[in-house]
Tab-separated table of C-alpha atoms in Angstrom:
chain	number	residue	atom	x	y	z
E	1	UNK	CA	1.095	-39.970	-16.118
E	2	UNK	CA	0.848	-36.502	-17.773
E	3	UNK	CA	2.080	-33.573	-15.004
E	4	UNK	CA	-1.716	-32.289	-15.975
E	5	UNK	CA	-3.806	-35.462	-15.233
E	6	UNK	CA	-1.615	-35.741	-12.390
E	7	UNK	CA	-2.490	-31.932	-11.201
E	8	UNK	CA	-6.505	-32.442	-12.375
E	9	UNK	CA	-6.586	-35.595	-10.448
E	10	UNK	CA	-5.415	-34.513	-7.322
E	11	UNK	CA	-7.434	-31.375	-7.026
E	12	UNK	CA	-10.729	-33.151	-7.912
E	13	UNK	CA	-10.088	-35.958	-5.279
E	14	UNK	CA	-9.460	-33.115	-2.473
E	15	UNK	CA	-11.959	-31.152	-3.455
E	16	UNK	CA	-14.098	-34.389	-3.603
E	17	UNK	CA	-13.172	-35.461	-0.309
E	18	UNK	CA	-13.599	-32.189	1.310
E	19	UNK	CA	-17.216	-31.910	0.136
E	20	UNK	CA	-17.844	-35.155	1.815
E	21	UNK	CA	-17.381	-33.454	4.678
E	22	UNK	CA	-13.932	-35.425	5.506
E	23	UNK	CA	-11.121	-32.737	7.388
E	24	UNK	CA	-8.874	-30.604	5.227
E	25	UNK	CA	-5.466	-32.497	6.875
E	26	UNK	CA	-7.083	-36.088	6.119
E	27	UNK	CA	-7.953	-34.938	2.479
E	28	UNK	CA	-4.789	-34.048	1.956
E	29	UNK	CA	-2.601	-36.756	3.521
E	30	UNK	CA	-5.746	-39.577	1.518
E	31	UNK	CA	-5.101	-37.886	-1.993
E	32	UNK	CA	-1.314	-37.543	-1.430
E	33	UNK	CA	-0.766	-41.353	-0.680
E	34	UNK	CA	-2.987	-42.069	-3.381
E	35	UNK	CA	-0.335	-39.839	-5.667
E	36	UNK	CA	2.586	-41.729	-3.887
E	37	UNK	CA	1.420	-45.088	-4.854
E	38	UNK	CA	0.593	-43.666	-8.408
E	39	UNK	CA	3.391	-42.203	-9.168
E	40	UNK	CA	6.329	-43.775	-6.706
E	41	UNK	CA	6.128	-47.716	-7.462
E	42	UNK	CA	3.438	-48.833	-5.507
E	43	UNK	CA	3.507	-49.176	-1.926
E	44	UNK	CA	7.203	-49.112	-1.786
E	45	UNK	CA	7.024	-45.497	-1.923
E	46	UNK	CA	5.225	-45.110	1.383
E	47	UNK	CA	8.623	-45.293	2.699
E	48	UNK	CA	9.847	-42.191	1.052
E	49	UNK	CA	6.194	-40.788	2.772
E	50	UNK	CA	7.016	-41.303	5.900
E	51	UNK	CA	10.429	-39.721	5.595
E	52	UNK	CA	9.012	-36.713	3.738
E	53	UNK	CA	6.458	-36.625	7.080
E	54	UNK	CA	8.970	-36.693	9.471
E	55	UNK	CA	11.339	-33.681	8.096
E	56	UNK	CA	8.486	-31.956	7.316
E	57	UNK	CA	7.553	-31.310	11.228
E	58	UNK	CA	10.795	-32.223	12.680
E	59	UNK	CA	12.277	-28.953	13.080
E	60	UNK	CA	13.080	-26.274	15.487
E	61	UNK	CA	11.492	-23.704	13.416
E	62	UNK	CA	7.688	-25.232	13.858
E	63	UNK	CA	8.248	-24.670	17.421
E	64	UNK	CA	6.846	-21.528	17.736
E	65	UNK	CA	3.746	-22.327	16.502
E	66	UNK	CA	2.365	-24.487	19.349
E	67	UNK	CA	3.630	-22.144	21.681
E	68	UNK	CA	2.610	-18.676	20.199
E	69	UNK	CA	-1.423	-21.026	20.242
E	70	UNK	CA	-0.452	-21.370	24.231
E	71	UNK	CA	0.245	-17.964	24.673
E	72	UNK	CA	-3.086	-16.798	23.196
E	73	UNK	CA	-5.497	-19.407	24.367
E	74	UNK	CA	-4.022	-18.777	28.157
E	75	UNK	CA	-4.452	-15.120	27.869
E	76	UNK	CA	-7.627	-15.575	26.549
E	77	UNK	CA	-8.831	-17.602	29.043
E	78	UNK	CA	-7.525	-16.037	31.666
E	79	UNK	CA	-9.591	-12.944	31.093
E	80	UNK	CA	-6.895	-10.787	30.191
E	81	UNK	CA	-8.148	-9.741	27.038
E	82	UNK	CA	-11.511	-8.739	28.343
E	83	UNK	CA	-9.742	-5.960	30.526
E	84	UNK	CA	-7.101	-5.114	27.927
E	85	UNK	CA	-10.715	-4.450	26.061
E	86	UNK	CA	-12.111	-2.575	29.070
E	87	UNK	CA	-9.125	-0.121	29.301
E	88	UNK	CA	-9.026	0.684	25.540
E	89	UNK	CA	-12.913	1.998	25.859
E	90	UNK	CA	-11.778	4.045	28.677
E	91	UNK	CA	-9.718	6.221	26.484
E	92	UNK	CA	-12.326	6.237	23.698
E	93	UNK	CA	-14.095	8.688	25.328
E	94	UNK	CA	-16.772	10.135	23.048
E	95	UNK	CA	-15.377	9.706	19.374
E	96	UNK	CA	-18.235	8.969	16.637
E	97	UNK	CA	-19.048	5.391	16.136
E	98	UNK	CA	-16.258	4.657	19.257
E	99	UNK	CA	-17.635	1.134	19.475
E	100	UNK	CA	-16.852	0.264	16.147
E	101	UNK	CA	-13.349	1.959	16.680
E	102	UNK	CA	-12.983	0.163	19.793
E	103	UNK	CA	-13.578	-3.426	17.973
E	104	UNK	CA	-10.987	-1.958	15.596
E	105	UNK	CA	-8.682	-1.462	18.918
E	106	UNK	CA	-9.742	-4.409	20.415
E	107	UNK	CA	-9.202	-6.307	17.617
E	108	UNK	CA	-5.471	-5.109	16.831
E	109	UNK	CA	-5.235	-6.042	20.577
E	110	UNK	CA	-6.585	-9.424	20.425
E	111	UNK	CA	-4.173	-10.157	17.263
E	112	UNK	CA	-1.646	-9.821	19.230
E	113	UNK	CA	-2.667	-12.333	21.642
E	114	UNK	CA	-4.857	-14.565	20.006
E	115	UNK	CA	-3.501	-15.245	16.245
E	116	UNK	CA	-6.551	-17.156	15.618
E	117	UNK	CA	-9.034	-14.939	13.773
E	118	UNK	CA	-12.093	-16.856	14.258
E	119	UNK	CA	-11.166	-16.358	18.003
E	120	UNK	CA	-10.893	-12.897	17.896
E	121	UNK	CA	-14.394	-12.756	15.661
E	122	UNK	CA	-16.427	-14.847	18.396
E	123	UNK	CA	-14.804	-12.634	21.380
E	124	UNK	CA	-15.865	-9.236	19.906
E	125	UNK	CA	-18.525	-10.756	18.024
E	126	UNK	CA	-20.571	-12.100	20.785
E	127	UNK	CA	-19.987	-9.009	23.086
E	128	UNK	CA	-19.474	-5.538	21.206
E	129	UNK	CA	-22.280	-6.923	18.221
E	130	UNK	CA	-24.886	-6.937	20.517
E	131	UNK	CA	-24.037	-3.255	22.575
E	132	UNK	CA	-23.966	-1.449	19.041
E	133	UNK	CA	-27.068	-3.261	18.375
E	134	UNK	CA	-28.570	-1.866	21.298
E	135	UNK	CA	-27.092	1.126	20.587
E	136	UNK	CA	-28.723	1.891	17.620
E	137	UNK	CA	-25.728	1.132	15.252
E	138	UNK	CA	-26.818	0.447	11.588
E	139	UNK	CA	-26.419	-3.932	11.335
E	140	UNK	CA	-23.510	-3.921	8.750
E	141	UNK	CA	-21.676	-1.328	10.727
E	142	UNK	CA	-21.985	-3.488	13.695
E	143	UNK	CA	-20.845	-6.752	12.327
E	144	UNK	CA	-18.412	-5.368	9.510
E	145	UNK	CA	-15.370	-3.936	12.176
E	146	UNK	CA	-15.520	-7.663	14.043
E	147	UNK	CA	-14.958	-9.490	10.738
E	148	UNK	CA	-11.855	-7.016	9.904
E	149	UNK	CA	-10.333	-7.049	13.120
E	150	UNK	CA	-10.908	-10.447	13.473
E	151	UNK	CA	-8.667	-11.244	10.457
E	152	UNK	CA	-6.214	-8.998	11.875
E	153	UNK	CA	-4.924	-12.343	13.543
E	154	UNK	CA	-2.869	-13.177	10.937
E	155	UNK	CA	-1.181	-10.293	10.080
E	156	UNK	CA	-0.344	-9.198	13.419
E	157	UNK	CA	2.933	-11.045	15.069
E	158	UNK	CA	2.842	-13.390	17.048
E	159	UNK	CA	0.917	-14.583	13.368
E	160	UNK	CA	0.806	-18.534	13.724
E	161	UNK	CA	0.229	-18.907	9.972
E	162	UNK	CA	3.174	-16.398	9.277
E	163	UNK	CA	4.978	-18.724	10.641
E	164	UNK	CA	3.691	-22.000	8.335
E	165	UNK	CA	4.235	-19.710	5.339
E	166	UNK	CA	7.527	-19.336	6.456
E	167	UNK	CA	8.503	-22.900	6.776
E	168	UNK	CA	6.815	-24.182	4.071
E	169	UNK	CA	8.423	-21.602	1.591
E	170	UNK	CA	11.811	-21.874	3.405
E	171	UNK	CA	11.875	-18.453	4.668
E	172	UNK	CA	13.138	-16.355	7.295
E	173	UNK	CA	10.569	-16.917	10.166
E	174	UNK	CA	12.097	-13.837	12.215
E	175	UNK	CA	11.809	-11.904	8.618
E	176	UNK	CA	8.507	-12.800	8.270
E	177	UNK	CA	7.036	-11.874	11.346
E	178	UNK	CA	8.882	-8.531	11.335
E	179	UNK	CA	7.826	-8.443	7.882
E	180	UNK	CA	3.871	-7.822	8.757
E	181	UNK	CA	4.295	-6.115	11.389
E	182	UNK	CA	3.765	-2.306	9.203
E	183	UNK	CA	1.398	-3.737	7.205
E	184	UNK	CA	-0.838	-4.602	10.041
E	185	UNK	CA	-0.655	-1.745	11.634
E	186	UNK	CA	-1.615	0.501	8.281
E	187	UNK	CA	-4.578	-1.990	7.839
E	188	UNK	CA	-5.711	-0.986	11.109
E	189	UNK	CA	-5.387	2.089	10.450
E	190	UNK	CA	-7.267	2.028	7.194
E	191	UNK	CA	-10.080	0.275	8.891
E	192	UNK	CA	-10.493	3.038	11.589
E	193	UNK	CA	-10.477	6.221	8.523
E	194	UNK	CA	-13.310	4.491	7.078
E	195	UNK	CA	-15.139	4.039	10.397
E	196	UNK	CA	-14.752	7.750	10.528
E	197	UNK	CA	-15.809	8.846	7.128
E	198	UNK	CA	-18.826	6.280	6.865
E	199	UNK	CA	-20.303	7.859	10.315
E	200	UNK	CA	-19.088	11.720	9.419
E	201	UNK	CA	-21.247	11.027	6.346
E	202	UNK	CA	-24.037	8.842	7.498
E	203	UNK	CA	-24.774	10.160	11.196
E	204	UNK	CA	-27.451	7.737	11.400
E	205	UNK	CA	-25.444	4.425	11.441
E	206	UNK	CA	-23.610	5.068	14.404
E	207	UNK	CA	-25.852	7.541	16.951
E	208	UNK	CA	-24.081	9.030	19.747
E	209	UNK	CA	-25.186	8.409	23.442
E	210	UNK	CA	-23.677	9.648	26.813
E	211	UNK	CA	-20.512	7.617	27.707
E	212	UNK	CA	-19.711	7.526	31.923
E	213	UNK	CA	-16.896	9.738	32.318
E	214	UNK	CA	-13.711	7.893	34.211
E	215	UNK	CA	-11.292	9.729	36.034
E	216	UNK	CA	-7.921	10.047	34.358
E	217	UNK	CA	-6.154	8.664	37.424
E	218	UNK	CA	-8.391	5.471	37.202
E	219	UNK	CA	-7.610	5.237	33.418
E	220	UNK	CA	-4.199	5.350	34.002
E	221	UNK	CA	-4.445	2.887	37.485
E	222	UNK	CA	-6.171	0.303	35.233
E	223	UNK	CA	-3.743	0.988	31.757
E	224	UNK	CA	-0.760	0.254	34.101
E	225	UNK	CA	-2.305	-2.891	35.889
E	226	UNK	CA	-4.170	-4.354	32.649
E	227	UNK	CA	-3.393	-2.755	29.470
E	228	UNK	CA	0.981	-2.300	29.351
E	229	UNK	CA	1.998	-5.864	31.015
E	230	UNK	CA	0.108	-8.231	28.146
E	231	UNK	CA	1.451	-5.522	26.071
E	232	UNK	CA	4.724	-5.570	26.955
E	233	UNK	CA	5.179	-9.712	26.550
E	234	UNK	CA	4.163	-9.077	22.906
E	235	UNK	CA	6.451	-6.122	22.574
E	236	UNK	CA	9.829	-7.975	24.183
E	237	UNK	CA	8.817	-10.789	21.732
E	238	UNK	CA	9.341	-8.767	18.318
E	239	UNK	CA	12.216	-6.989	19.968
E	240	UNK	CA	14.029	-10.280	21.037
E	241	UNK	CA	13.388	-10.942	16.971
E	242	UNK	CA	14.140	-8.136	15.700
E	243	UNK	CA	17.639	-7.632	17.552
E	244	UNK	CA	18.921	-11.067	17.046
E	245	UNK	CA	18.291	-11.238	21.001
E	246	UNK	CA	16.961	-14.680	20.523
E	247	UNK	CA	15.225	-16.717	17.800
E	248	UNK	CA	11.398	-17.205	17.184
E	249	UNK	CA	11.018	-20.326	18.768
E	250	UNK	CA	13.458	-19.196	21.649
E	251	UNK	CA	11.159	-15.628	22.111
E	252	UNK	CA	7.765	-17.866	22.047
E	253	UNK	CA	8.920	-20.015	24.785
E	254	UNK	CA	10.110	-16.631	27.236
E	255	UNK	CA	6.851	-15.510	26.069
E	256	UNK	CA	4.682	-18.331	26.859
E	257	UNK	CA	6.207	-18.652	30.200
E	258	UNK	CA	5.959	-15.010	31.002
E	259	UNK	CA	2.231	-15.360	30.623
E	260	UNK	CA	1.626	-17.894	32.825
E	261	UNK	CA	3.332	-15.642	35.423
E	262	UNK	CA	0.832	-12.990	34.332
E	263	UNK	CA	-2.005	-15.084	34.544
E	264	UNK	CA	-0.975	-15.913	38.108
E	265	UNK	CA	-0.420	-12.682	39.254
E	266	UNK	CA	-3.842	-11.999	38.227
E	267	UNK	CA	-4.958	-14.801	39.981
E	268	UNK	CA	-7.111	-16.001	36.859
E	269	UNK	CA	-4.817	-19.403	36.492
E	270	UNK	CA	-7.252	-21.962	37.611
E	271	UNK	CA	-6.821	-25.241	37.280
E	272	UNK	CA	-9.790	-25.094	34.821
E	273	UNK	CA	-9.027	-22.603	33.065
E	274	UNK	CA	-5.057	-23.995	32.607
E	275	UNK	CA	-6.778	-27.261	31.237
E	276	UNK	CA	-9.342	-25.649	28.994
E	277	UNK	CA	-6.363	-23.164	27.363
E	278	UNK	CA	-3.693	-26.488	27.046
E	279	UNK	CA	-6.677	-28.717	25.450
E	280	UNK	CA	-7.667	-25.781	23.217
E	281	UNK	CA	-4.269	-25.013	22.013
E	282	UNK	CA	-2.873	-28.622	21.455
E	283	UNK	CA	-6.413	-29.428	18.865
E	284	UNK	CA	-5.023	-26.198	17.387
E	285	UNK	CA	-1.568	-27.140	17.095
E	286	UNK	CA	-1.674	-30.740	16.236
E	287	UNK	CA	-4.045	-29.942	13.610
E	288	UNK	CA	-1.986	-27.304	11.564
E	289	UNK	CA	1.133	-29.582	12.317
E	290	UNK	CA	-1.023	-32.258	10.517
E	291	UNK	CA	-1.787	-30.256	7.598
E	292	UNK	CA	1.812	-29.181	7.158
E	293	UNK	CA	2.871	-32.918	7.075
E	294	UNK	CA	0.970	-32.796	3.008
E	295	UNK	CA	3.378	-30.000	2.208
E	296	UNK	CA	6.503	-31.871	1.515
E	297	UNK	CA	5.011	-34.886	0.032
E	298	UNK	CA	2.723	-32.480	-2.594
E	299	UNK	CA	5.428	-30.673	-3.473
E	300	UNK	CA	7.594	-33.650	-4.243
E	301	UNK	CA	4.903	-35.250	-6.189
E	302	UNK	CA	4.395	-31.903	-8.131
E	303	UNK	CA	8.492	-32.211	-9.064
E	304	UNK	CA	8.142	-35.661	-9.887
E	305	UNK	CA	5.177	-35.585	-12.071
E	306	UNK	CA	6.835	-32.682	-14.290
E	307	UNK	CA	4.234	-29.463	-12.779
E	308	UNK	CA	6.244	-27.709	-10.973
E	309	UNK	CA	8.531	-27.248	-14.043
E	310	UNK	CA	6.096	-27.096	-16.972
E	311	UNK	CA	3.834	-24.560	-14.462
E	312	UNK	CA	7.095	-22.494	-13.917
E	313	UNK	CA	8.309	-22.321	-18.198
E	314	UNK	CA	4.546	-21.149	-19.003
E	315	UNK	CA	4.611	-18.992	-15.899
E	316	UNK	CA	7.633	-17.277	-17.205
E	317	UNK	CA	6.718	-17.300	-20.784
E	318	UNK	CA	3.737	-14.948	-20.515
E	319	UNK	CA	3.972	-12.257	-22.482
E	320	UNK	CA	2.686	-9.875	-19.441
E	321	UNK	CA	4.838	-7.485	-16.457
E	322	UNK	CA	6.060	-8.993	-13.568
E	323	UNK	CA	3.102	-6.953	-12.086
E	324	UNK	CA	0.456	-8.371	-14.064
E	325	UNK	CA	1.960	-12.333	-13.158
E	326	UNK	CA	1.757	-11.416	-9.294
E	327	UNK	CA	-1.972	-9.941	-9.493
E	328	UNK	CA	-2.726	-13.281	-11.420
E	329	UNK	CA	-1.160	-15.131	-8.712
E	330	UNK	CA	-3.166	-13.324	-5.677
E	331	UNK	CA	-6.193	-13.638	-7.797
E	332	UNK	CA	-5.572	-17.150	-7.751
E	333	UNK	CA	-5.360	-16.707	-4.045
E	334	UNK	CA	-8.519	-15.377	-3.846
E	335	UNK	CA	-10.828	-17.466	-5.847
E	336	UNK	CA	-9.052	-20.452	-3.942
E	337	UNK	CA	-9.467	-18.522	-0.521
E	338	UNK	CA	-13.089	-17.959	-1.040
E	339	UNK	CA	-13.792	-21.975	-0.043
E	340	UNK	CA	-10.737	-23.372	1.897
E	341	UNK	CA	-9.066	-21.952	4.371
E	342	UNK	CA	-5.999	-20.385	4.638
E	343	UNK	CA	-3.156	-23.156	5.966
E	344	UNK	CA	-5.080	-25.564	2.532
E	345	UNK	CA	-4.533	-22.375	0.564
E	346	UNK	CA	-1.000	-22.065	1.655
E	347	UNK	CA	-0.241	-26.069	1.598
E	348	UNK	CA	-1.939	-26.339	-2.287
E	349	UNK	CA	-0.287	-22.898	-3.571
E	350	UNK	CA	3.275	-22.183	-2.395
E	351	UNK	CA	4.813	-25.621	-3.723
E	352	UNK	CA	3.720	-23.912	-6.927
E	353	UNK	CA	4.394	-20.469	-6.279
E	354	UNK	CA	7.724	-21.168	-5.151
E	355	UNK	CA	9.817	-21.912	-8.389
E	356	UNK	CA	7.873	-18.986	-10.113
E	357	UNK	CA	9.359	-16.141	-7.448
E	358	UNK	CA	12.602	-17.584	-8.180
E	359	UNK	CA	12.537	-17.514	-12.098
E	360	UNK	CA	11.080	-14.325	-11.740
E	361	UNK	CA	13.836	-13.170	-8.819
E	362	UNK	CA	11.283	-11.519	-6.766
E	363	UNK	CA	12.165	-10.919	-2.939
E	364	UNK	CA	10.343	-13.724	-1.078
E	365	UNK	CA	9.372	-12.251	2.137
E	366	UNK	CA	8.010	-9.524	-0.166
E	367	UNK	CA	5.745	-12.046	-1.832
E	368	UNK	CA	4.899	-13.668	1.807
E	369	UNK	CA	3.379	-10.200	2.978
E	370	UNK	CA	1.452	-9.559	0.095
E	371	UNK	CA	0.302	-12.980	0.013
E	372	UNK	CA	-0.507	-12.717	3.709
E	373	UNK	CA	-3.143	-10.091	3.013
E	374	UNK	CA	-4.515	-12.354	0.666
E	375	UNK	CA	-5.018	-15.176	2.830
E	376	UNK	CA	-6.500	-12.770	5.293
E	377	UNK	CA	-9.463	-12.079	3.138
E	378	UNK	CA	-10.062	-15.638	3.093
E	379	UNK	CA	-11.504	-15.280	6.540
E	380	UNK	CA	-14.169	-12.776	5.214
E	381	UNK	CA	-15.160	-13.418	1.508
E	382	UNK	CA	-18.110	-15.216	0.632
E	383	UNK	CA	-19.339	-17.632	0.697
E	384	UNK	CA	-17.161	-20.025	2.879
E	385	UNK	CA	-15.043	-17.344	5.232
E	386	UNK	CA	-15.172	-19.394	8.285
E	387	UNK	CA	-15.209	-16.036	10.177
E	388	UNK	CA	-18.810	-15.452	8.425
E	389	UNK	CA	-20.071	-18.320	9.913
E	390	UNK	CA	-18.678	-17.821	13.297
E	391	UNK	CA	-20.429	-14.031	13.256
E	392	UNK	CA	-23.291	-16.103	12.442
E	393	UNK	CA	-23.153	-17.811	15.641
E	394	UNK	CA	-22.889	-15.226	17.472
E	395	UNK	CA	-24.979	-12.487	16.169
E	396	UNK	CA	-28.056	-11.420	17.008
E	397	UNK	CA	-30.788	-13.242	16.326
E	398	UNK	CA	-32.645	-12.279	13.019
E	399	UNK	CA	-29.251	-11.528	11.573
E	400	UNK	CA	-28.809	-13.436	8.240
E	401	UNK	CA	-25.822	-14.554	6.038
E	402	UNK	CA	-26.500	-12.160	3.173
E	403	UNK	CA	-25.988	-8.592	5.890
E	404	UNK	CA	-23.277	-10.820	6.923
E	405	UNK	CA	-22.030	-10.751	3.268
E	406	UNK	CA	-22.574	-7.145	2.701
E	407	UNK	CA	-21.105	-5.898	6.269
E	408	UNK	CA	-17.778	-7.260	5.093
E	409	UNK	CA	-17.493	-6.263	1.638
E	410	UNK	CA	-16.198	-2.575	2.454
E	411	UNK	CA	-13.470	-4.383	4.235
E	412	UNK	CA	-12.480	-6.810	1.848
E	413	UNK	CA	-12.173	-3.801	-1.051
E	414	UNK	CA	-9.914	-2.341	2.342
E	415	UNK	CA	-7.679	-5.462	2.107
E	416	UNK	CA	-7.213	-5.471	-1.661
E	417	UNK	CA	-6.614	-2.147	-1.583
E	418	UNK	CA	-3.291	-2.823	0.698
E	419	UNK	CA	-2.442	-5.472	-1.167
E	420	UNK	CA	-2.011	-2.967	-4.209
E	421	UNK	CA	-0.621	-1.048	-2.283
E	422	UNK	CA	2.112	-3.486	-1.002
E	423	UNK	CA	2.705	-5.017	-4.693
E	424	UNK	CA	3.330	-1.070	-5.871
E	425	UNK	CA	5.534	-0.408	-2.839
E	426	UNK	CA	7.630	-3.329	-1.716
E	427	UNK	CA	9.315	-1.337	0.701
E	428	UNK	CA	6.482	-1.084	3.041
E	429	UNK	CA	6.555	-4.904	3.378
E	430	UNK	CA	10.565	-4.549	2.951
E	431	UNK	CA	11.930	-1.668	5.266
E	432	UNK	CA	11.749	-3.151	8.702
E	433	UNK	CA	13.557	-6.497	7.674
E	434	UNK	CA	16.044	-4.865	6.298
E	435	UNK	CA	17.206	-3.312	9.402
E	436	UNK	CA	17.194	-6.334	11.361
């Protein structure tokens, strides 16, 4: 079989199968048995299937993931996130449009916790939508800061899908989530400077209203008690990284057990709540785990059928800048992104990707970051950004998909704008790794 019928044929079965409504990890691990038997001498090759199944997941690397999910789901639970929230509006005080700088700040917050954006989206979504509602806030303003902070998930560490980029591209996992961690923050940033200028220069979206004044000593009472512990687990977790303290996996585990002590101390860990947060998290876990099993297998298949090598020679045979090939490659990215979701888009792409960032001898954790952004937007571009239809849920009645669309377009040009940004200046992406 031609590498090309091969390639055409497996994308229009998943595709195929994914319209049919059947889950992204069965798609993939249906087509990619179909490929085996195809292409690796019937059902004799299931052997070699299993194998590439099993070393796919079996490794200490992936073990992070599940526990980073734990870590969010019982802090989210718990409550601890909804005071984390409360503190940060404390401090607000009376800056214009402060609700939509406080889902900014909430959001960053969340990120940190959560590393699930549609999590983060239905949080802030379905209570901060409603009070700038009320408040007068123009409808796009309203909904557009939950769908950017929302993706902030997975660019902030602890970023569970850092972490399958990693592993699937054979990266540094402690690079990688050091890696995003300036990026993140600038996006943040960006996000909140065009809060600002959009309500400097149109009053009218964001009115301002009298905002209960709270002692300083309270502020800092309830910043000490509710704000700097949940803080603090995420901060000893990118220091234990970042100093070669510990590894990933062993800094999710201190991390995950640190919370539960948190939890307790606020006296939020219910039995309830405990089995609600370890249900949530395992669906989570065992479902990305499942996805990640297609990785090894697909890119196998690709290398067997001849893509991955023809893709690479005509790759590298363009007669355009190095530039130029990685904006085709995140374009790719984002056509893909706009109906799949991001693990798929990670899964389908990097086996191809891969061989192309050698030939062209671009820094991989580089390419990671900037792809990262990518991905992000995902979350928030039309028409099948699962966070869209999550701020669909929980929006305010009368709100339809097309102010949906249009509240995060000013944020998607935000993310493309740091993604030129980090393909002009590597160093951004680059500079903290390097000191590790």
């Amino acid at each position: 079989m031609e590498w090309w019928v091969f390639l055409s044929t497996f994308f229009l079965g998943l595709t195929g199968l994914m319209l049919i409504g059947l889950p992204v990890a069965f798609a993939f691990l249906a087509v990619n048995m179909i490929g085996v038997y195809l292409l690796w001498g019937g059902f004799n090759g299931f052997n070699q299937l299993v194998l590439s199944i099993d070393s796919s997941i079996s490794t200490f690397i992936l073990v992070p993931i599940p526990m980073f999910i734990l870590m969010g789901s019982v802090m989210f639970h718990a409550g601890i996130a909804e005071r984390m929230i409360r503190v940060i509006d404390q401090w607000l005080g009376f800056i214009s449009g402060r609700l939509a700088v406080l889902t900014v700040g909430a959001g960053a917050v969340l990120s940190t916790l959560t590393g699930v954006a549609m999590g983060s989206v239905a949080m802030l979504g379905g209570t901060l939508t409603p009070e700038m509602e009320r408040r007068g806030y123009a409808r796009t303003l309203a909904i557009g800061p939950v769908l950017g902070s929302g993706a902030l998930a997975i660019l902030i560490p602890p970023s569970t899908l850092a972490i399958v980029l990693a592993s699937v591209g054979g990266f540094s996992v402690a690079k990688m989530l050091i890696a995003i961690i300036l990026p993140g923050i600038l996006l943040a940033i960006m996000y909140v400077i065009y809060i600002l200028i959009r309500v400097k220069l149109r009053p009218q979206d964001a009115p301002a209203y009298e905002v209960p004044s709270v002692p300083l000593s309270v502020k800092l009472r309830d910043t000490a008690l509710y704000l700097v512990p949940p803080v603090m687990v995420v901060v000893m977790i990118v220091v234990c990284i970042f100093t070669g303290l510990a590894t990933p996996t062993e800094s999710a585990a201190i991390g995950t057990f640190i919370t539960f002590f948190l939890a307790a101390a606020y006296g939020d860990l219910s039995l309830a709540k405990l089995k609600h947060a370890l249900l949530s998290s395992t669906k989570l876990s065992v479902m990305i785990l499942i996805i990640m099993t297609g990785s090894a297998s697909f890119s196998q298949l690709l290398s067997f059928s001849g893509a991955t090598g023809a893709i690479t020679t005509w790759a590298t045979a363009l007669d355009v800048s190095s530039i130029t090939l990685m904006l085709m490659m995140m374009a790719l990215v984002l056509i893909v992104g706009m109906f799949i979701e991001q693990t798929s888009i990670v899964l389908i792409t990097m086996p191809i990707f891969l061989p192309i960032i050698g030939a062209m001898g671009w820094d991989p954790i580089w390419f990671a970051v900037v792809m990262m952004v990518n991905l992000e937007l995902a979350t928030i571009t039309p028409p099948a950004g699962l966070s869209l239809f999550v701020m669909k849920g929980v929006a305010v009645p009368g709100t339809t998909m097309g102010q949906i669309y249009r509240a995060a377009l000013p944020f998607i040009l935000i993310n493309i704008l740091l993604m030129l940004i980090l393909i002009l200046w590597p160093a951004l992406a680059l500079w903290l790794p390097s000191l590790m």
